[in-house]
Short mmCIF file of C-alpha atoms in Angstrom, two decimals:
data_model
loop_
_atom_site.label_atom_id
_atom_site.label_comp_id
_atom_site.label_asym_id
_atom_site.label_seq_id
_atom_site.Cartn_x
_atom_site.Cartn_y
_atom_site.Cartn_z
CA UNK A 8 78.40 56.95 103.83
CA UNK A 9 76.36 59.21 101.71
CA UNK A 10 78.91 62.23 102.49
CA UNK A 11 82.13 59.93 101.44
CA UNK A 12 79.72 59.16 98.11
CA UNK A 13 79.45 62.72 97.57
CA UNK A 14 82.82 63.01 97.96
CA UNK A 15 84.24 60.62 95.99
CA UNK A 16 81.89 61.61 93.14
CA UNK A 17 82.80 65.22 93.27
CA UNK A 18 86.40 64.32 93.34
CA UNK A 19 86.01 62.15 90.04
CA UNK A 20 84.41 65.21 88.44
CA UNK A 21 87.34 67.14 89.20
CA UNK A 22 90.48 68.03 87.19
CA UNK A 23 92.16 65.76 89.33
CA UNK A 24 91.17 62.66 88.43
CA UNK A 25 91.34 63.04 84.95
CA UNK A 26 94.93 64.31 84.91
CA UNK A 27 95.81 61.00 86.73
CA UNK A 28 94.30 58.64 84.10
CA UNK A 29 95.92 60.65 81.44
CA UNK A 30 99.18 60.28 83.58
CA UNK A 31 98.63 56.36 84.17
CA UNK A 32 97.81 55.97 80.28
CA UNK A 33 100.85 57.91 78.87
CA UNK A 34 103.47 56.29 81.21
CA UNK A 35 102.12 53.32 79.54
CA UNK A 36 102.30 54.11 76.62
CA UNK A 37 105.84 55.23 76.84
CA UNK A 38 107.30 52.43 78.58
CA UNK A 39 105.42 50.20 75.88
CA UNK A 40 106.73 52.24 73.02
CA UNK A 41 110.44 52.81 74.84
CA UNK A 42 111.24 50.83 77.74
CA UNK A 43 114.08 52.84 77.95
CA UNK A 44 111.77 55.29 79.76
CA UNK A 45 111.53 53.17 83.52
CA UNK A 46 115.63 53.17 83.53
CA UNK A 47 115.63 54.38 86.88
CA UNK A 48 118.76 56.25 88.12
CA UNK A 49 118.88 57.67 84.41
CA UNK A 50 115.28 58.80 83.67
CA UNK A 51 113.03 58.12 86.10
CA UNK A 52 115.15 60.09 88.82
CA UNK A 53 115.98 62.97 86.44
CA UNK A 54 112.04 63.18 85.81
CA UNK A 55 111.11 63.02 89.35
CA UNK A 56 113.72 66.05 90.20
CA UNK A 57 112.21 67.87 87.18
CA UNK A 58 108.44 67.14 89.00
CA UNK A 59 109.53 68.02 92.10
CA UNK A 60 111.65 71.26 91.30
CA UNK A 61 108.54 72.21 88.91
CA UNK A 62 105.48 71.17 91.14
CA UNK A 63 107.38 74.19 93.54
CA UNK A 64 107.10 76.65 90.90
CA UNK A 65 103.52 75.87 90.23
CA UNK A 66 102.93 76.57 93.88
CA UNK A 67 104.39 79.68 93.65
CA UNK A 68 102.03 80.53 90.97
CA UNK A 69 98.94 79.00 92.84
CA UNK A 70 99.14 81.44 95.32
CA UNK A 71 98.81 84.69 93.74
CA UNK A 72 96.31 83.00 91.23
CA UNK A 73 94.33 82.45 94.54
CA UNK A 74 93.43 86.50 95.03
CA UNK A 75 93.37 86.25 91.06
CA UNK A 76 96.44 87.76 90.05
CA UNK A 77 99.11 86.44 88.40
CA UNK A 78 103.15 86.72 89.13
CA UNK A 79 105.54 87.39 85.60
CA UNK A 80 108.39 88.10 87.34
CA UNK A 81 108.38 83.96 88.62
CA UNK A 82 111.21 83.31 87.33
CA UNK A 83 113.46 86.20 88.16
CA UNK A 84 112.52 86.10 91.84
CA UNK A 85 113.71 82.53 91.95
CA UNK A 86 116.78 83.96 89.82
CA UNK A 87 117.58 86.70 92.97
CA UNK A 88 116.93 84.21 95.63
CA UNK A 89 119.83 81.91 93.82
CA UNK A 90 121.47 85.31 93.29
CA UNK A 91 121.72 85.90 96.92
CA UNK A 92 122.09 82.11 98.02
CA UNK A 93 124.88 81.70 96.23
CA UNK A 94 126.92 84.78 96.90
CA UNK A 95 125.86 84.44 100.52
CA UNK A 96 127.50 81.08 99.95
CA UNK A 97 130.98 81.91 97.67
CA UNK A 98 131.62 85.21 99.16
CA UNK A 99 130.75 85.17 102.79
CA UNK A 100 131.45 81.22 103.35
CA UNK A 101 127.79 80.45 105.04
CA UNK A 102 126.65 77.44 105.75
CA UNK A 103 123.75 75.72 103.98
CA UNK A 104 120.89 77.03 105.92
CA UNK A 105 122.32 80.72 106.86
CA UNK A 106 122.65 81.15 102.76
CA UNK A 107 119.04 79.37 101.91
CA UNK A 108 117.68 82.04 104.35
CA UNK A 109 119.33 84.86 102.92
CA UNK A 110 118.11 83.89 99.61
CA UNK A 111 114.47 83.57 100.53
CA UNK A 112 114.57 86.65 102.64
CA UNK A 113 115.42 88.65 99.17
CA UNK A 114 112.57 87.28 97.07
CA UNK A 115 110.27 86.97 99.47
CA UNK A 116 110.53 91.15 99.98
CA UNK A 117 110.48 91.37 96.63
CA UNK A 118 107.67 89.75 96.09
CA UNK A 119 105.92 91.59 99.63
CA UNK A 120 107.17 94.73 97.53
CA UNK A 121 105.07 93.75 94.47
CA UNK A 122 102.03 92.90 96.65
CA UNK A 123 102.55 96.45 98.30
CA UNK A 124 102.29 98.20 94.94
CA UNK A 125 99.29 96.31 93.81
CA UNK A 126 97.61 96.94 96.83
CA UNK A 127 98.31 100.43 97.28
CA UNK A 128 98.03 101.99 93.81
CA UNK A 129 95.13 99.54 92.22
CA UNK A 130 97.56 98.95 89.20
CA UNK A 131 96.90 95.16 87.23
CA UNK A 132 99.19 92.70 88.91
CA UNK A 133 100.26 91.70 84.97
CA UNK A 134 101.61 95.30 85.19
CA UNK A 135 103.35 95.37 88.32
CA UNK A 136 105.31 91.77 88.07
CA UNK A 137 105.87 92.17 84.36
CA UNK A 138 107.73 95.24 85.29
CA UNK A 139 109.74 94.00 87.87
CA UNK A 140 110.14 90.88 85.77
CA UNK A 141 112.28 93.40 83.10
CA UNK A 142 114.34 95.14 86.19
CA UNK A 143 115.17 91.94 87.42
CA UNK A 144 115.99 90.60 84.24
CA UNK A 145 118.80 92.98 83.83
CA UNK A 146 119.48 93.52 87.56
CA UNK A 147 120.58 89.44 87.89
CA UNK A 148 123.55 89.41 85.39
CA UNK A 149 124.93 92.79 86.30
CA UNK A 150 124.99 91.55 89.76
CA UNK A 151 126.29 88.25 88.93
CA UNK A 152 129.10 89.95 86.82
CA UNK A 153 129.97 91.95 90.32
CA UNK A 154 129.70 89.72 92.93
CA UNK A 155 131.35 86.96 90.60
CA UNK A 156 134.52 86.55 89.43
CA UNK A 157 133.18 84.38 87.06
CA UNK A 158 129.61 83.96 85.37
CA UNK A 159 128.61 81.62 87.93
CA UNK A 160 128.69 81.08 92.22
CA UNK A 161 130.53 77.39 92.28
CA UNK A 162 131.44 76.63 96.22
CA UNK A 163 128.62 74.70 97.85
CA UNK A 164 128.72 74.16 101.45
CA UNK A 165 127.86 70.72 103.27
CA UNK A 166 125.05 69.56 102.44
CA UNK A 167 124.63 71.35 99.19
CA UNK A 168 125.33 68.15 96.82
CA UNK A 169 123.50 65.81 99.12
CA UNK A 170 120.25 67.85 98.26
CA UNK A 171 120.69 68.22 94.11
CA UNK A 172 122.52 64.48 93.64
CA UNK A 173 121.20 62.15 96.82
CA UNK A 174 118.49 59.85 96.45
CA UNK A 175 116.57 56.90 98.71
CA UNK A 176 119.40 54.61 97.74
CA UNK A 177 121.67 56.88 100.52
CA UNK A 178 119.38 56.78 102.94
CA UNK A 179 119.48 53.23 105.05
CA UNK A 180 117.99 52.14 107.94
CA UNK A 181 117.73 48.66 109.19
CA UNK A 182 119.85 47.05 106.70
CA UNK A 183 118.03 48.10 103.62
CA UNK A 184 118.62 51.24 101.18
CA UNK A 185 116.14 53.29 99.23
CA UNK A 186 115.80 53.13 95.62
CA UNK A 187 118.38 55.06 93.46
CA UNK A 188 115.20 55.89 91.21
CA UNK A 189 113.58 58.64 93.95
CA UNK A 190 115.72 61.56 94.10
CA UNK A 191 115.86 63.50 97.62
CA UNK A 192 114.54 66.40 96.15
CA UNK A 193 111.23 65.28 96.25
CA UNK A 194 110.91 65.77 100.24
CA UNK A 195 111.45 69.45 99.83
CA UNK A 196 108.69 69.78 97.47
CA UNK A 197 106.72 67.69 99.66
CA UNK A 198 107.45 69.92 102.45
CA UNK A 199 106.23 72.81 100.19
CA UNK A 200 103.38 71.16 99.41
CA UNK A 201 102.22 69.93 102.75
CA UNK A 202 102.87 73.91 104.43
CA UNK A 203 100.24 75.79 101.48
CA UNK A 204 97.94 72.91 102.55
CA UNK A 205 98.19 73.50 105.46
CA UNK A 206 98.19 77.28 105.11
CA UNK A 207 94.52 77.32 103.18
CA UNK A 208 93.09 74.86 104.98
CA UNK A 209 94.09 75.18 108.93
CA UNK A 210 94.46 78.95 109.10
CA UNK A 211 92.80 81.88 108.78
CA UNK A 212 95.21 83.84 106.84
CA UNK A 213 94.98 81.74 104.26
CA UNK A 214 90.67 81.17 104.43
CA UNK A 215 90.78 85.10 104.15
CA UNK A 216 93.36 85.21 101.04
CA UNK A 217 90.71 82.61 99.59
CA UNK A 218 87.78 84.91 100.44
CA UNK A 219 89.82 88.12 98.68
CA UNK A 220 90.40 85.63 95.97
CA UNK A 221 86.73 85.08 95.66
CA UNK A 222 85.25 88.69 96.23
CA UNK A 223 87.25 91.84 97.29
CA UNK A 224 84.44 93.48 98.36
CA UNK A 225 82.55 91.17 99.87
CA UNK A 226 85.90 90.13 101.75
CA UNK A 227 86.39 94.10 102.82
CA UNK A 228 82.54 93.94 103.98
CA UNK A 229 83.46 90.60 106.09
CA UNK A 230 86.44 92.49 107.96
CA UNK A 231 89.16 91.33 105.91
CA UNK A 232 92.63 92.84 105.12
CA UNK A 233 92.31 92.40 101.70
CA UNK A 234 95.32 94.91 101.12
CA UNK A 235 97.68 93.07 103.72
CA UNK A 236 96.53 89.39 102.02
CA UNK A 237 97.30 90.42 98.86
CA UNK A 238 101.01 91.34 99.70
CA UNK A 239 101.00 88.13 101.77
CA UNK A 240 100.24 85.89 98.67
CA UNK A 241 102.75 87.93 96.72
CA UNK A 242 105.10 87.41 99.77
CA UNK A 243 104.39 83.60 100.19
CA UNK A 244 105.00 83.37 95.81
CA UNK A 245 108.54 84.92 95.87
CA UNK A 246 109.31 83.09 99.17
CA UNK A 247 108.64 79.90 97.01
CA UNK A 248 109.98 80.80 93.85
CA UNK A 249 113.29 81.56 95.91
CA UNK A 250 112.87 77.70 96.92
CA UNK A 251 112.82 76.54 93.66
CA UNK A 252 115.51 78.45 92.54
CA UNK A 253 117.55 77.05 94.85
CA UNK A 254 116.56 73.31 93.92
CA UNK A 255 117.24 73.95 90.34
CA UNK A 256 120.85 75.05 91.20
CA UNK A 257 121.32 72.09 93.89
CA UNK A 258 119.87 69.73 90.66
CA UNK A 259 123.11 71.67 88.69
CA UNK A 260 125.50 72.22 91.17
CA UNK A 261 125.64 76.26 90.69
CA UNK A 262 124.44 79.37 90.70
CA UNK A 263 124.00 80.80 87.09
CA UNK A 264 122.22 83.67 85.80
CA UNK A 265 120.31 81.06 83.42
CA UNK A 266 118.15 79.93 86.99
CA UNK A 267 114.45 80.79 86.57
CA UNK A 268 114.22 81.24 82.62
CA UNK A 269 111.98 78.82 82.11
CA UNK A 270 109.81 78.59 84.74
CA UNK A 271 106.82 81.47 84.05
CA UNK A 272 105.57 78.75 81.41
CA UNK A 273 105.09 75.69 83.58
CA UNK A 274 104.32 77.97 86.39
CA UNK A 275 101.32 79.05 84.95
CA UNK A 276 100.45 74.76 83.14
CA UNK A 277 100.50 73.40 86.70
CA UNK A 278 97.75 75.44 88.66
CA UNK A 279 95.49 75.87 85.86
CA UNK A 280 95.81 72.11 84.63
CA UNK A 281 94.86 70.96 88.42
CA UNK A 282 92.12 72.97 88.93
CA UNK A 283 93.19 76.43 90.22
CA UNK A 284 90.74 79.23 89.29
CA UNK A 285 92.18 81.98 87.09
CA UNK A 286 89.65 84.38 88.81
CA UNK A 287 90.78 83.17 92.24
CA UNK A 288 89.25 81.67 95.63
CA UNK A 289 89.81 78.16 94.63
CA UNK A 290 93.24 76.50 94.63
CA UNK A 291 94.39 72.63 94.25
CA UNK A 292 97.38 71.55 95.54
CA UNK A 293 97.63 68.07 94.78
CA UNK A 294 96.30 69.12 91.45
CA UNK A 295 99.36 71.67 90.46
CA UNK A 296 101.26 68.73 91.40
CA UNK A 297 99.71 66.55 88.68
CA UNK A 298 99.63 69.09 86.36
CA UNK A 299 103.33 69.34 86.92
CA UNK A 300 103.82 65.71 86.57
CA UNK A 301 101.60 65.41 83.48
CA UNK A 302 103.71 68.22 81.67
CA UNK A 303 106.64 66.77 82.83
CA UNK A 304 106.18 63.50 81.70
CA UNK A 305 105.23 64.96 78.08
CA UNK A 306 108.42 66.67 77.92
CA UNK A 307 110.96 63.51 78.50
CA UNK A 308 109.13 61.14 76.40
CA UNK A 309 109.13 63.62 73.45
CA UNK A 310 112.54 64.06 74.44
CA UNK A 311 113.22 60.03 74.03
CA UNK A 312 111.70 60.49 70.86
CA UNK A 313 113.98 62.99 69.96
CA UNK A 314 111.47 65.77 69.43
CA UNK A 315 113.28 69.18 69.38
CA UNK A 316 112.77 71.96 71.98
CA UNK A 317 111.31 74.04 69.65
CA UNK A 318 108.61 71.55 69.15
CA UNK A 319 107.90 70.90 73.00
CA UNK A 320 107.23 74.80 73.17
CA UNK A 321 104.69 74.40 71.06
CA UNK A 322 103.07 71.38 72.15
CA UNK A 323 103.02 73.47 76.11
CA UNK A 324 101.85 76.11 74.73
CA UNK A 325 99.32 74.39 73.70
CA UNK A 326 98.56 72.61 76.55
CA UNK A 327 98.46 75.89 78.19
CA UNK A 328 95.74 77.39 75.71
CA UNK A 329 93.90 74.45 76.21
CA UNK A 330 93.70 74.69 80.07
CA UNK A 331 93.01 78.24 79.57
CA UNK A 332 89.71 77.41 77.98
CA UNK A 333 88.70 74.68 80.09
CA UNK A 334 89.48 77.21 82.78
CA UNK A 335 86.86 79.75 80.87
CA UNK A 336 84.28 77.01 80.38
CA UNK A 337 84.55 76.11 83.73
CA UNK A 338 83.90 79.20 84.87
CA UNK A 339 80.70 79.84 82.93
CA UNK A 340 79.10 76.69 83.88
CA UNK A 341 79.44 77.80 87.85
CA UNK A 342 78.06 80.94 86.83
CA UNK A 343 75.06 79.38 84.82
CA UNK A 344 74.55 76.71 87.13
CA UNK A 345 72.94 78.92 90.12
CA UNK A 346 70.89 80.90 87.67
CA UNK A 347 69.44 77.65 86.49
CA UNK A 348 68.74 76.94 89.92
CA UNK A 349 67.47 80.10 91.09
CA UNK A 350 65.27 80.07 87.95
CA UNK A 351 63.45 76.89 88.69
CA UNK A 352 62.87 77.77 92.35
CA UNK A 353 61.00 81.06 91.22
CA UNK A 354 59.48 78.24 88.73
CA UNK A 355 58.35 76.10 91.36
CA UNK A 356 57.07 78.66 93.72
CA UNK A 357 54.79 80.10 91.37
CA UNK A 358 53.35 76.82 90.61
CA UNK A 359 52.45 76.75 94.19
CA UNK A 360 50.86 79.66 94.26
CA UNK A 361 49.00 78.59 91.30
CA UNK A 362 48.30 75.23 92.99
CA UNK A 363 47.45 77.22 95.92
CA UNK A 364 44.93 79.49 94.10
CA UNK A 365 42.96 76.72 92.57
CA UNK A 366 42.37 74.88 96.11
#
C-alpha cells in the first residue's frame, strides 16, 4: 500500500496530472462558452484526428530529446516519407502497405543518416538536422515537380480513405456501431504510442538510449553503444515522423509538398509540456500525448472564437517558452535537491561525531 501511495503521490506531482486538470477545465469552459464545441462528427472528430496525427509527431520528437538532442528537420522527414508513399503509390500502383513501407524505409535512413553524422563527427544535433532540414526543404518540391505531373500524388489505394475519413461509427459488431465522433486514426497513434512504451520500458535498447540520454560517459563506462543508440533514436524519430506524414495526408486525401510544415512547433510543445527532459534520460509518453491534446484543444476553441492564425502562433509560442522554463526550473531543483541532501548527511554525521566525542 505504501508503494501505490508513493506512487500515486509522485504521479500527482508530475506534469501529468496537471496538464489533465487544465484539459478537464478548458473543455469546460469551451463547451460552456460554445456548445458548438462537443458537435461530434464536425469538431470533436476533426480535433481527435488533429491529437492523434500530432501526439505522433511529439513522439518523434521524444525520442531524440531522450539522448538530449533535438530533430529540426521533423517535418521534412515526414514530408519525404509522404514523398515516397505517395509516388510509390501513383507511379508504381502499390498497395497500401508495400507504399507505407517504402515511405518509412526513406525517413527512417534519413534520419539513421543524421544519427550517423552526429555520432561520428561530434557536431550539435541543432546543426546536423537543421541542415538537412534546408536540403530537404528544397529537395521535396523539386521531387514532387518530377515524379508528379501535377503538384500533388492523388490515387490512393484500398484502404487509403478508410484510414484518413473512417471512424467507430463503421466499425460494428454485434448489432451496434461506434460513435461517428472517434475517428480511426486514433488506433494508429495508439499503436505508436503503445510500441515507444514498450521500447523504453521492456527492452534494453531503449534502457541504454535512456542511460546515453542521462550520461554519455557514464553510459560508455557501463558498456554501452552510445554511438549506435544515438543513430537508433534518430532512426526510430524519422521512422515516426514518416508515420505521421502519412496520417496527415490520409486526414487530406493527398500527397502535397505542404505535409510536415507545421509540425517542428508542436513537435517540440508535446514532449516538453508532458514531462520529457530537454537534457535527456527521462521521457513521458502518456504525457506528450496530453501535451498534444492540451495544445490541440487551445487551437480549435480559439479557432471557434475566430482568433486568427497569426494570433494562435503567438499564443504556442508562448506556451512553448513557458514549458521551456518550467523545463529549466525543473532541472535545477533535481540538481539542488541531492546537494541539499548530501549536505545534511555530512550535517548529521558530524553531529555524531560530536555527540560521540562528548560521551
Amino acid at each position: 500500500m505504501s508503494r501505490l501511495g508513493a506512487a500515486a503521490r509522485a504521479e500527482l506531482r508530475s506534469p501529468r496530472a496537471l496538464l489533465v486538470v487544465l484539459i478537464i477545465v478548458l473543455i469546460t469552459t469551451l463547451a460552456i462558452l460554445k456548445p458548438a464545441f462537443l458537435n461530434g462528427p464536425f469538431v470533436i472528430a476533426p480535433l481527435l484526428t488533429t491529437i492523434a496525427i500530432f501526439t505522433v509527431v511529439g513522439l518523434a520528437q521524444m525520442v531524440v530529446l531522450s539522448i538530449g538532442h533535438m530533430n529540426l528537420a521533423v517535418g521534412q522527414l515526414a514530408g519525404i516519407g509522404a514523398l515516397v508513399t505517395g509516388a510509390a503509390f501513383e507511379n508504381f500502383g502499390l498497395p497500401l502497405l508495400a507504399g507505407l513501407a517504402l515511405g518509412v524505409l526513406a525517413s527512417t535512413a534519413l534520419g539513421a543518416l543524421a544519427g550517423w553524422i552526429i555520432a561520428k563527427t561530434g557536431v550539435n544535433s541543432f546543426i546536423v538536422t537543421l541542415a538537412m532540414s534546408f536540403t530537404l526543404l528544397g529537395l521535396i518540391p523539386t521531387l514532387y515537380k518530377s515524379w508528379s505531373t501535377g503538384q500533388a500524388f492523388t490515387v490512393s489505394p484500398a484502404g487509403f480513405e478508410t484510414i484518413g475519413r473512417g471512424t467507430f461509427a463503421d466499425v460494428c459488431m454485434f448489432g451496434y456501431c461506434g460513435s461517428n465522433a472517434v475517428p480511426l486514426m486514433v488506433l494508429p497513434a495508439l499503436g505508436c504510442m503503445a510500441v515507444i512504451w514498450y521500447f523504453y520500458t521492456c527492452t534494453r535498447s531503449g534502457r541504454e538510449v535512456l542511460m546515453t540520454g542521462s550520461s554519455v560517459k557514464a553510459a560508455e563506462l557501463s558498456g554501452i553503444p552510445t554511438a549506435s543508440r544515438t543513430i537508433l533514436a534518430h532512426a526510430l524519430s524519422g521512422l515516426l515522423a514518416a508515420i505521421a506524414g502519412f496520417l496527415l495526408a490520409a486526414s487530406t486525401g493527398s500527397f502535397t509538398p505542404a505535409i510536415g510544415s507545421e509540425f517542428m512547433l508542436s513537435s517540440f510543445l508535446g514532449p516538453i509540456l508532458g514531462g520529457t527532459l530537454l537534457a535527456g534520460g527521462l521521457v513521458s509518453i502518456v504525457g506528450t500525448a496530453l501535451g498534444i491534446t492540451l495544445t490541440s484543444v487551445i487551437r480549435k476553441g480559439l479557432e471557434l472564437f475566430g482568433v486568427g492564425l497569426e494570433t494562435l502562433n503567438v499564443l504556442l509560442g508562448v506556451i512553448l517558452l513557458a514549458a521551456l522554463a518550467t523545463d529549466r526550473l525543473r532541472l535545477l531543483f533535481a540538481r539542488r535537491r541531492p546537494a541539499k541532501a548530501t549536505e545534511s548527511a555530512a550535517t548529521l554525521a558530524v553531529e555524531l561525531e560530536e555527540a560521540e566525542a562528548h560521551r
